[in-house]
mmCIF file of C-alpha atoms in Angstrom:
data_model
loop_
_atom_site.group_PDB
_atom_site.id
_atom_site.type_symbol
_atom_site.label_atom_id
_atom_site.label_comp_id
_atom_site.label_asym_id
_atom_site.label_seq_id
_atom_site.Cartn_x
_atom_site.Cartn_y
_atom_site.Cartn_z
ATOM 1 C CA MET A 1 89.355 72.155 115.302
ATOM 2 C CA GLU A 2 89.897 73.795 118.680
ATOM 3 C CA SER A 3 86.889 74.817 120.788
ATOM 4 C CA ASN A 4 87.669 78.539 120.441
ATOM 5 C CA VAL A 5 87.478 78.167 116.645
ATOM 6 C CA PHE A 6 84.013 76.594 116.920
ATOM 7 C CA ALA A 7 82.951 79.381 119.281
ATOM 8 C CA ARG A 8 84.155 82.056 116.857
ATOM 9 C CA ILE A 9 82.374 80.468 113.884
ATOM 10 C CA ARG A 10 79.189 79.983 115.933
ATOM 11 C CA GLY A 11 79.237 83.634 117.012
ATOM 12 C CA SER A 12 79.604 84.746 113.407
ATOM 13 C CA LEU A 13 76.739 82.511 112.257
ATOM 14 C CA ILE A 14 74.473 83.774 115.051
ATOM 15 C CA GLU A 15 75.233 87.353 114.034
ATOM 16 C CA GLN A 16 74.365 86.562 110.401
ATOM 17 C CA HIS A 17 71.096 84.957 111.541
ATOM 18 C CA GLN A 18 70.182 87.942 113.729
ATOM 19 C CA ASN A 19 71.002 90.465 111.008
ATOM 20 C CA LEU A 20 68.929 88.647 108.413
ATOM 21 C CA THR A 21 65.998 88.136 110.793
ATOM 22 C CA HIS A 22 66.111 91.801 111.814
ATOM 23 C CA TRP A 23 66.120 92.883 108.171
ATOM 24 C CA LEU A 24 63.045 90.746 107.457
ATOM 25 C CA THR A 25 61.293 92.235 110.489
ATOM 26 C CA ILE A 26 61.887 95.934 109.842
ATOM 27 C CA THR A 27 61.772 96.027 106.031
ATOM 28 C CA PRO A 28 58.335 96.719 104.479
ATOM 29 C CA PRO A 29 56.998 93.904 102.224
ATOM 30 C CA ARG A 30 57.254 95.942 99.023
ATOM 31 C CA LYS A 31 60.862 96.881 99.727
ATOM 32 C CA ARG A 32 61.666 93.261 100.610
ATOM 33 C CA ALA A 33 60.236 92.149 97.284
ATOM 34 C CA VAL A 34 62.412 94.650 95.404
ATOM 35 C CA ARG A 35 65.564 93.725 97.291
ATOM 36 C CA LEU A 36 65.040 89.961 97.016
ATOM 37 C CA GLY A 37 63.929 89.948 93.391
ATOM 38 C CA PRO A 38 63.163 86.539 91.885
ATOM 39 C CA ILE A 39 64.621 84.493 94.757
ATOM 40 C CA GLY A 40 61.702 85.421 97.032
ATOM 41 C CA GLU A 41 61.375 85.166 100.804
ATOM 42 C CA GLU A 42 61.233 81.372 100.667
ATOM 43 C CA ALA A 43 64.929 81.296 99.819
ATOM 44 C CA VAL A 44 65.710 83.595 102.748
ATOM 45 C CA HIS A 45 63.818 81.404 105.205
ATOM 46 C CA ALA A 46 65.551 78.340 103.759
ATOM 47 C CA HIS A 47 68.894 80.046 104.345
ATOM 48 C CA LEU A 48 67.888 80.802 107.936
ATOM 49 C CA GLN A 49 67.223 77.089 108.436
ATOM 50 C CA VAL A 50 70.681 76.286 107.065
ATOM 51 C CA LEU A 51 72.134 78.784 109.529
ATOM 52 C CA ASP A 52 70.174 77.170 112.380
ATOM 53 C CA THR A 53 71.654 73.782 111.512
ATOM 54 C CA ALA A 54 75.168 75.179 111.248
ATOM 55 C CA ILE A 55 74.821 77.000 114.594
ATOM 56 C CA ALA A 56 73.705 73.785 116.290
ATOM 57 C CA LYS A 57 76.620 71.853 114.768
ATOM 58 C CA ALA A 58 79.074 74.527 115.862
ATOM 59 C CA ALA A 59 77.657 74.310 119.396
ATOM 60 C CA ASP A 60 78.239 70.548 119.626
ATOM 61 C CA GLN A 61 81.510 70.846 117.655
ATOM 62 C CA THR A 62 80.395 68.675 114.734
ATOM 63 C CA LEU A 63 80.424 71.505 112.182
ATOM 64 C CA GLY A 64 82.894 70.703 109.446
ATOM 65 C CA GLU A 65 82.754 66.952 109.997
ATOM 66 C CA CYS A 66 83.001 64.957 106.785
ATOM 67 C CA GLN A 67 79.924 62.785 106.275
ATOM 68 C CA VAL A 68 82.047 60.072 104.649
ATOM 69 C CA CYS A 69 85.136 59.672 106.864
ATOM 70 C CA HIS A 70 84.039 61.786 109.880
ATOM 71 C CA LEU A 71 87.323 63.708 109.871
ATOM 72 C CA THR A 72 87.478 67.513 109.918
ATOM 73 C CA ILE A 73 86.972 69.260 106.575
ATOM 74 C CA GLU A 74 89.754 71.580 105.441
ATOM 75 C CA PRO A 75 89.434 74.753 107.615
ATOM 76 C CA ASP A 76 89.922 77.151 104.705
ATOM 77 C CA ARG A 77 87.080 75.547 102.744
ATOM 78 C CA LEU A 78 84.897 75.726 105.829
ATOM 79 C CA ALA A 79 85.647 79.429 106.181
ATOM 80 C CA MET A 80 84.436 79.888 102.589
ATOM 81 C CA ASP A 81 81.355 77.693 102.934
ATOM 82 C CA TYR A 82 80.175 76.494 106.339
ATOM 83 C CA THR A 83 77.796 74.048 104.613
ATOM 84 C CA CYS A 84 80.702 71.890 103.362
ATOM 85 C CA CYS A 85 80.129 68.288 104.390
ATOM 86 C CA VAL A 86 82.626 66.238 102.335
ATOM 87 C CA CYS A 87 86.457 66.285 102.355
ATOM 88 C CA LEU A 88 88.306 66.936 99.127
ATOM 89 C CA ASP A 89 89.631 63.364 99.340
ATOM 90 C CA HIS A 90 86.127 62.086 98.634
ATOM 91 C CA TYR A 91 85.423 64.272 95.624
ATOM 92 C CA SER A 92 84.924 62.500 92.322
ATOM 93 C CA PRO A 93 87.462 63.140 89.519
ATOM 94 C CA ALA A 94 84.929 65.377 87.773
ATOM 95 C CA GLU A 95 84.278 67.390 90.944
ATOM 96 C CA ARG A 96 88.009 67.795 91.556
ATOM 97 C CA GLU A 97 88.534 68.947 87.980
ATOM 98 C CA GLN A 98 85.774 71.539 88.337
ATOM 99 C CA LEU A 99 87.207 72.788 91.639
ATOM 100 C CA GLU A 100 90.700 73.072 90.143
ATOM 101 C CA ALA A 101 89.316 75.021 87.186
ATOM 102 C CA GLU A 102 87.534 77.428 89.543
ATOM 103 C CA LEU A 103 90.712 77.839 91.600
ATOM 104 C CA GLU A 104 92.772 78.538 88.485
ATOM 105 C CA MET A 105 90.261 81.160 87.384
ATOM 106 C CA THR A 106 90.318 82.765 90.849
ATOM 107 C CA THR A 107 94.115 82.927 90.729
ATOM 108 C CA LYS A 108 94.071 84.599 87.312
ATOM 109 C CA VAL A 109 91.436 87.100 88.415
ATOM 110 C CA GLN A 110 93.387 87.992 91.544
ATOM 111 C CA GLN A 111 96.617 88.457 89.617
ATOM 112 C CA ALA A 112 94.786 90.732 87.207
ATOM 113 C CA LEU A 113 93.315 92.791 90.065
ATOM 114 C CA LEU A 114 96.662 93.664 91.628
ATOM 115 C CA PRO A 115 98.726 96.388 89.901
ATOM 116 C CA GLN A 116 101.113 94.892 87.365
ATOM 117 C CA HIS A 117 103.399 97.935 87.428
ATOM 118 C CA ALA A 118 103.930 100.826 89.819
ATOM 119 C CA PRO A 119 102.574 104.081 88.372
ATOM 120 C CA THR A 120 104.766 107.025 87.444
ATOM 121 C CA ILE A 121 104.115 109.779 89.989
ATOM 122 C CA ALA A 122 106.005 113.070 90.099
ATOM 123 C CA GLY A 123 108.137 113.170 93.225
ATOM 124 C CA LEU A 124 107.371 109.608 94.289
ATOM 125 C CA ASP A 125 109.300 106.456 93.347
ATOM 126 C CA LEU A 126 107.375 103.209 93.984
ATOM 127 C CA ALA A 127 108.008 99.461 93.997
ATOM 128 C CA ALA A 128 105.813 96.632 95.274
ATOM 129 C CA TYR A 129 106.012 92.905 95.936
ATOM 130 C CA SER A 130 103.385 90.338 96.925
ATOM 131 C CA ARG A 131 103.691 86.597 97.539
ATOM 132 C CA PRO A 132 100.807 84.378 98.671
ATOM 133 C CA ALA A 133 101.223 81.687 101.314
ATOM 134 C CA ASP A 134 98.811 79.517 99.304
ATOM 135 C CA ILE A 135 97.855 79.621 95.647
ATOM 136 C CA VAL A 136 95.862 82.802 96.247
ATOM 137 C CA SER A 137 96.357 85.634 98.724
ATOM 138 C CA GLY A 138 94.374 87.652 101.245
ATOM 139 C CA ASP A 139 96.852 90.533 101.049
ATOM 140 C CA TYR A 140 96.034 93.570 98.955
ATOM 141 C CA PHE A 141 97.846 96.621 97.647
ATOM 142 C CA ASP A 142 96.787 99.177 95.095
ATOM 143 C CA PHE A 143 97.594 102.526 93.514
ATOM 144 C CA PHE A 144 94.881 104.857 92.237
ATOM 145 C CA GLN A 145 93.876 108.490 91.842
ATOM 146 C CA PHE A 146 91.258 110.295 93.879
ATOM 147 C CA GLN A 147 88.732 112.400 91.986
ATOM 148 C CA ASP A 148 90.846 115.531 92.623
ATOM 149 C CA ALA A 149 93.935 113.833 91.070
ATOM 150 C CA ALA A 150 95.735 113.197 94.374
ATOM 151 C CA HIS A 151 97.386 109.773 94.417
ATOM 152 C CA GLY A 152 96.201 106.915 96.606
ATOM 153 C CA LEU A 153 98.371 104.229 98.212
ATOM 154 C CA VAL A 154 96.635 101.269 99.811
ATOM 155 C CA ILE A 155 97.729 98.122 101.569
ATOM 156 C CA GLY A 156 95.446 95.671 103.348
ATOM 157 C CA ASP A 157 95.370 92.260 104.953
ATOM 158 C CA VAL A 158 92.407 89.934 105.393
ATOM 159 C CA ALA A 159 92.796 87.796 108.516
ATOM 160 C CA GLY A 160 94.005 84.352 107.441
ATOM 161 C CA HIS A 161 94.974 83.349 103.930
ATOM 162 C CA GLY A 162 93.825 81.112 101.101
ATOM 163 C CA MET A 163 90.656 81.150 98.999
ATOM 164 C CA SER A 164 88.231 82.717 101.488
ATOM 165 C CA ALA A 165 90.643 85.550 102.274
ATOM 166 C CA SER A 166 91.363 86.163 98.588
ATOM 167 C CA LEU A 167 87.662 86.418 97.697
ATOM 168 C CA LEU A 168 87.134 88.963 100.451
ATOM 169 C CA MET A 169 90.203 90.857 99.243
ATOM 170 C CA ALA A 170 88.697 91.105 95.751
ATOM 171 C CA SER A 171 85.468 92.481 97.227
ATOM 172 C CA LEU A 172 87.485 94.983 99.246
ATOM 173 C CA GLN A 173 89.287 96.273 96.173
ATOM 174 C CA ALA A 174 86.099 96.682 94.156
ATOM 175 C CA SER A 175 84.377 98.539 97.007
ATOM 176 C CA LEU A 176 87.359 100.808 97.618
ATOM 177 C CA ARG A 177 87.691 101.718 93.949
ATOM 178 C CA THR A 178 84.018 102.698 93.915
ATOM 179 C CA LEU A 179 84.305 104.856 97.034
ATOM 180 C CA VAL A 180 87.398 106.838 95.979
ATOM 181 C CA ALA A 181 85.557 107.957 92.859
ATOM 182 C CA ASP A 182 83.312 110.098 95.094
ATOM 183 C CA HIS A 183 85.363 110.806 98.228
ATOM 184 C CA THR A 184 88.801 112.359 98.691
ATOM 185 C CA ALA A 185 89.303 111.987 102.454
ATOM 186 C CA PRO A 186 90.931 108.667 103.480
ATOM 187 C CA ALA A 187 89.071 108.560 106.824
ATOM 188 C CA GLU A 188 85.710 108.977 105.091
ATOM 189 C CA VAL A 189 86.576 106.278 102.560
ATOM 190 C CA VAL A 190 87.488 103.865 105.358
ATOM 191 C CA ARG A 191 84.386 104.772 107.399
ATOM 192 C CA ARG A 192 82.072 104.070 104.483
ATOM 193 C CA LEU A 193 83.947 100.890 103.634
ATOM 194 C CA ASN A 194 83.510 99.668 107.203
ATOM 195 C CA LEU A 195 79.768 100.407 107.154
ATOM 196 C CA LEU A 196 79.405 98.685 103.799
ATOM 197 C CA PHE A 197 81.138 95.540 104.995
ATOM 198 C CA CYS A 198 79.312 95.446 108.335
ATOM 199 C CA HIS A 199 75.894 95.917 106.720
ATOM 200 C CA THR A 200 76.137 93.776 103.607
ATOM 201 C CA ILE A 201 78.951 91.246 103.901
ATOM 202 C CA HIS A 202 78.817 90.323 107.611
ATOM 203 C CA LEU A 203 82.473 89.447 107.944
ATOM 204 C CA THR A 204 83.636 86.288 109.638
ATOM 205 C CA LYS A 205 87.135 87.742 109.196
ATOM 206 C CA PHE A 206 88.410 91.230 109.936
ATOM 207 C CA VAL A 207 90.419 93.345 107.515
ATOM 208 C CA THR A 208 93.288 95.681 108.364
ATOM 209 C CA LEU A 209 93.713 98.540 105.920
ATOM 210 C CA PHE A 210 95.981 101.540 105.356
ATOM 211 C CA VAL A 211 94.704 104.190 102.929
ATOM 212 C CA GLY A 212 97.089 107.037 102.110
ATOM 213 C CA ARG A 213 96.556 110.158 100.012
ATOM 214 C CA PHE A 214 99.732 111.647 98.527
ATOM 215 C CA ASP A 215 99.566 115.302 97.524
ATOM 216 C CA ALA A 216 102.508 115.826 95.160
ATOM 217 C CA GLN A 217 102.301 119.644 95.218
ATOM 218 C CA ARG A 218 102.250 119.976 99.002
ATOM 219 C CA ARG A 219 104.337 116.822 99.543
ATOM 220 C CA THR A 220 102.006 115.556 102.259
ATOM 221 C CA LEU A 221 100.635 112.117 103.031
ATOM 222 C CA THR A 222 97.199 112.104 104.654
ATOM 223 C CA TYR A 223 96.274 108.651 105.862
ATOM 224 C CA CYS A 224 93.828 106.520 107.783
ATOM 225 C CA ASN A 225 95.232 103.362 109.340
ATOM 226 C CA ALA A 226 92.464 100.884 110.202
ATOM 227 C CA GLY A 227 94.287 98.501 112.509
ATOM 228 C CA HIS A 228 97.071 97.787 110.021
ATOM 229 C CA ASN A 229 100.754 97.232 110.758
ATOM 230 C CA PRO A 230 102.233 100.738 111.109
ATOM 231 C CA PRO A 231 104.107 101.774 107.953
ATOM 232 C CA LEU A 232 107.667 102.860 108.629
ATOM 233 C CA LEU A 233 108.744 106.365 107.583
ATOM 234 C CA PHE A 234 112.470 107.148 107.411
ATOM 235 C CA ARG A 235 113.455 110.809 107.475
ATOM 236 C CA GLY A 236 116.295 111.625 105.109
ATOM 237 C CA LYS A 237 116.964 114.821 107.052
ATOM 238 C CA ALA A 238 115.842 114.374 110.631
ATOM 239 C CA ASN A 239 116.791 117.918 111.757
ATOM 240 C CA GLY A 240 117.014 116.908 115.395
ATOM 241 C CA HIS A 241 113.963 114.646 115.298
ATOM 242 C CA ALA A 242 113.905 110.851 115.440
ATOM 243 C CA PRO A 243 114.908 109.508 112.006
ATOM 244 C CA PHE A 244 112.091 106.936 112.076
ATOM 245 C CA THR A 245 108.345 107.412 112.468
ATOM 246 C CA TRP A 246 105.760 104.630 112.730
ATOM 247 C CA LEU A 247 102.410 105.595 111.144
ATOM 248 C CA ARG A 248 100.344 103.900 113.827
ATOM 249 C CA PRO A 249 96.634 102.959 113.617
ATOM 250 C CA THR A 250 94.079 105.759 113.734
ATOM 251 C CA GLY A 251 91.095 103.404 113.896
ATOM 252 C CA ALA A 252 89.963 99.815 114.330
ATOM 253 C CA ALA A 253 90.197 97.087 111.706
ATOM 254 C CA ILE A 254 87.401 96.897 109.131
ATOM 255 C CA GLY A 255 84.477 94.731 110.240
ATOM 256 C CA LEU A 256 85.089 94.788 113.995
ATOM 257 C CA VAL A 257 82.812 97.657 115.050
ATOM 258 C CA GLU A 258 79.991 99.072 112.930
ATOM 259 C CA GLU A 259 79.875 102.608 114.338
ATOM 260 C CA PHE A 260 83.454 103.773 114.700
ATOM 261 C CA GLN A 261 84.943 107.214 114.172
ATOM 262 C CA PHE A 262 87.939 106.726 111.909
ATOM 263 C CA ARG A 263 90.508 109.513 112.213
ATOM 264 C CA ALA A 264 93.030 110.785 109.704
ATOM 265 C CA ALA A 265 96.610 111.852 110.320
ATOM 266 C CA GLN A 266 99.051 113.713 108.114
ATOM 267 C CA VAL A 267 102.814 113.773 107.688
ATOM 268 C CA GLU A 268 104.884 116.205 105.663
ATOM 269 C CA LEU A 269 107.336 114.502 103.340
ATOM 270 C CA LYS A 270 110.667 115.805 102.083
ATOM 271 C CA PRO A 271 113.085 114.702 99.350
ATOM 272 C CA GLY A 272 115.156 111.820 100.655
ATOM 273 C CA ASP A 273 112.396 110.408 102.878
ATOM 274 C CA ALA A 274 111.486 106.736 102.449
ATOM 275 C CA LEU A 275 108.277 104.946 103.407
ATOM 276 C CA LEU A 276 107.614 101.219 103.681
ATOM 277 C CA LEU A 277 104.073 99.801 103.737
ATOM 278 C CA TYR A 278 103.876 96.113 104.614
ATOM 279 C CA THR A 279 101.640 93.315 105.896
ATOM 280 C CA ASP A 280 102.317 91.162 108.949
ATOM 281 C CA GLY A 281 103.675 88.433 106.685
ATOM 282 C CA VAL A 282 106.879 90.512 106.616
ATOM 283 C CA THR A 283 107.432 91.051 110.338
ATOM 284 C CA GLU A 284 106.054 87.610 111.261
ATOM 285 C CA ALA A 285 108.162 85.649 108.756
ATOM 286 C CA ILE A 286 109.651 82.686 110.651
ATOM 287 C CA ASN A 287 113.127 81.162 110.426
ATOM 288 C CA ALA A 288 114.213 77.604 111.262
ATOM 289 C CA GLN A 289 114.646 78.579 114.929
ATOM 290 C CA ALA A 290 111.002 79.788 115.092
ATOM 291 C CA GLU A 291 112.157 83.416 115.403
ATOM 292 C CA GLU A 292 110.170 86.211 113.762
ATOM 293 C CA PHE A 293 111.775 88.705 111.394
ATOM 294 C CA GLY A 294 110.293 91.451 113.549
ATOM 295 C CA GLU A 295 110.162 95.232 113.469
ATOM 296 C CA ALA A 296 113.756 95.687 114.653
ATOM 297 C CA ARG A 297 115.206 93.898 111.600
ATOM 298 C CA LEU A 298 112.822 95.842 109.368
ATOM 299 C CA LEU A 299 113.986 99.102 110.909
ATOM 300 C CA ASP A 300 117.644 98.142 110.453
ATOM 301 C CA LEU A 301 117.070 97.245 106.814
ATOM 302 C CA LEU A 302 115.295 100.502 106.004
ATOM 303 C CA GLY A 303 118.092 102.405 107.721
ATOM 304 C CA GLU A 304 120.580 100.720 105.381
ATOM 305 C CA THR A 305 118.571 101.148 102.168
ATOM 306 C CA ALA A 306 116.543 104.351 102.623
ATOM 307 C CA THR A 307 118.803 106.309 100.265
ATOM 308 C CA TRP A 308 118.365 103.736 97.488
ATOM 309 C CA PRO A 309 115.733 103.805 94.704
ATOM 310 C CA ALA A 310 112.454 102.105 95.626
ATOM 311 C CA GLN A 311 113.134 99.088 93.392
ATOM 312 C CA GLU A 312 116.478 98.485 95.106
ATOM 313 C CA MET A 313 114.887 98.853 98.545
ATOM 314 C CA ALA A 314 112.288 96.246 97.605
ATOM 315 C CA ARG A 315 114.909 93.883 96.191
ATOM 316 C CA ALA A 316 116.987 94.180 99.375
ATOM 317 C CA LEU A 317 113.997 93.378 101.591
ATOM 318 C CA ARG A 318 113.113 90.319 99.515
ATOM 319 C CA GLN A 319 116.703 89.111 99.722
ATOM 320 C CA ARG A 320 116.942 89.729 103.477
ATOM 321 C CA LEU A 321 113.680 87.873 104.098
ATOM 322 C CA GLY A 322 114.870 84.963 101.958
ATOM 323 C CA GLU A 323 118.144 84.757 103.869
ATOM 324 C CA PHE A 324 116.277 84.898 107.176
ATOM 325 C CA THR A 325 113.681 82.204 106.422
ATOM 326 C CA ARG A 326 116.073 80.012 104.353
ATOM 327 C CA GLY A 327 113.440 77.948 102.588
ATOM 328 C CA GLN A 328 110.948 77.750 105.466
ATOM 329 C CA PRO A 329 107.396 77.426 104.064
ATOM 330 C CA PRO A 330 105.531 80.753 104.322
ATOM 331 C CA ALA A 331 103.108 80.895 107.240
ATOM 332 C CA ASP A 332 101.232 83.897 105.854
ATOM 333 C CA ASP A 333 100.821 86.029 102.760
ATOM 334 C CA LEU A 334 103.587 88.614 102.374
ATOM 335 C CA THR A 335 103.230 92.023 100.731
ATOM 336 C CA PHE A 336 105.077 95.332 100.858
ATOM 337 C CA VAL A 337 105.271 98.647 99.009
ATOM 338 C CA ALA A 338 108.491 100.698 99.039
ATOM 339 C CA CYS A 339 108.180 104.460 98.484
ATOM 340 C CA LYS A 340 110.927 107.046 97.987
ATOM 341 C CA ILE A 341 110.366 110.815 97.932
ATOM 342 C CA THR A 342 112.556 112.067 95.100
ATOM 343 C CA HIS A 343 111.827 115.804 94.821
#
């Protein structure tokens, strides 16, 4: 691995160590006993020792070195578990079988977590597509209802891809679903989600997230964009204004800064408008000449298809991406949600 990768992992491990040590210092003994339950403080101190060892190995760039062949362990496995010390090549048949079974279960769980069908929403036509770069994905999209019956549209992207990103994505979805049961403002949902992740999960990866709230009666979309690729809004009737609007970030990505004031923005929607939410796997799709698909091609495509039903818009984007990459292996997870305002 490159030295900057070791430095990033070491910084993350040091932060975990400091957070855990600080918690032990400031938390009263009785409260510590309740929080730790049967594992006890001995397990916490043992974990701190494991962190110390990992920090030292990251400093001398031996973290992730296989104890059998001395080659570098698969980076994605290391991101999941920095205590890994043996390459997959040296697993026994039984260990490989167990790992494959766990991976298969993770894949099934992730597929079950993502919406299987777009919901029926008055005035809003929806279609979605998601394709992982590996067996599992770190991309996330979802549809839900806030407690006041307004409709939620979400798309997110965990930095990287593979198993570690997919596990974090699953945690993100569960946390978000819990928060929207009590809060109706997208900015407040994102703020609480950021605090939750900073305090309890201690991310080694950041998460970009777009949370939108669609009010069907007022035909408005209130949103908070936490460092995510700006969704593209096409105006069916521009009335002298630019036909395209990028819904740019209103806050930082989840997990970067603990205390951050996330802002909301709002756009009024009209029949004939089209909106495309997407992850960077779309704009950063690579062709054989190492060119990226880019925002310009995305803008051109939406200009051509904005009057079509959402399902046809989504099909056209999939086809255009396939023609552009022409069989090139995906470098990243790819997800998008096409939305059409119907009435």
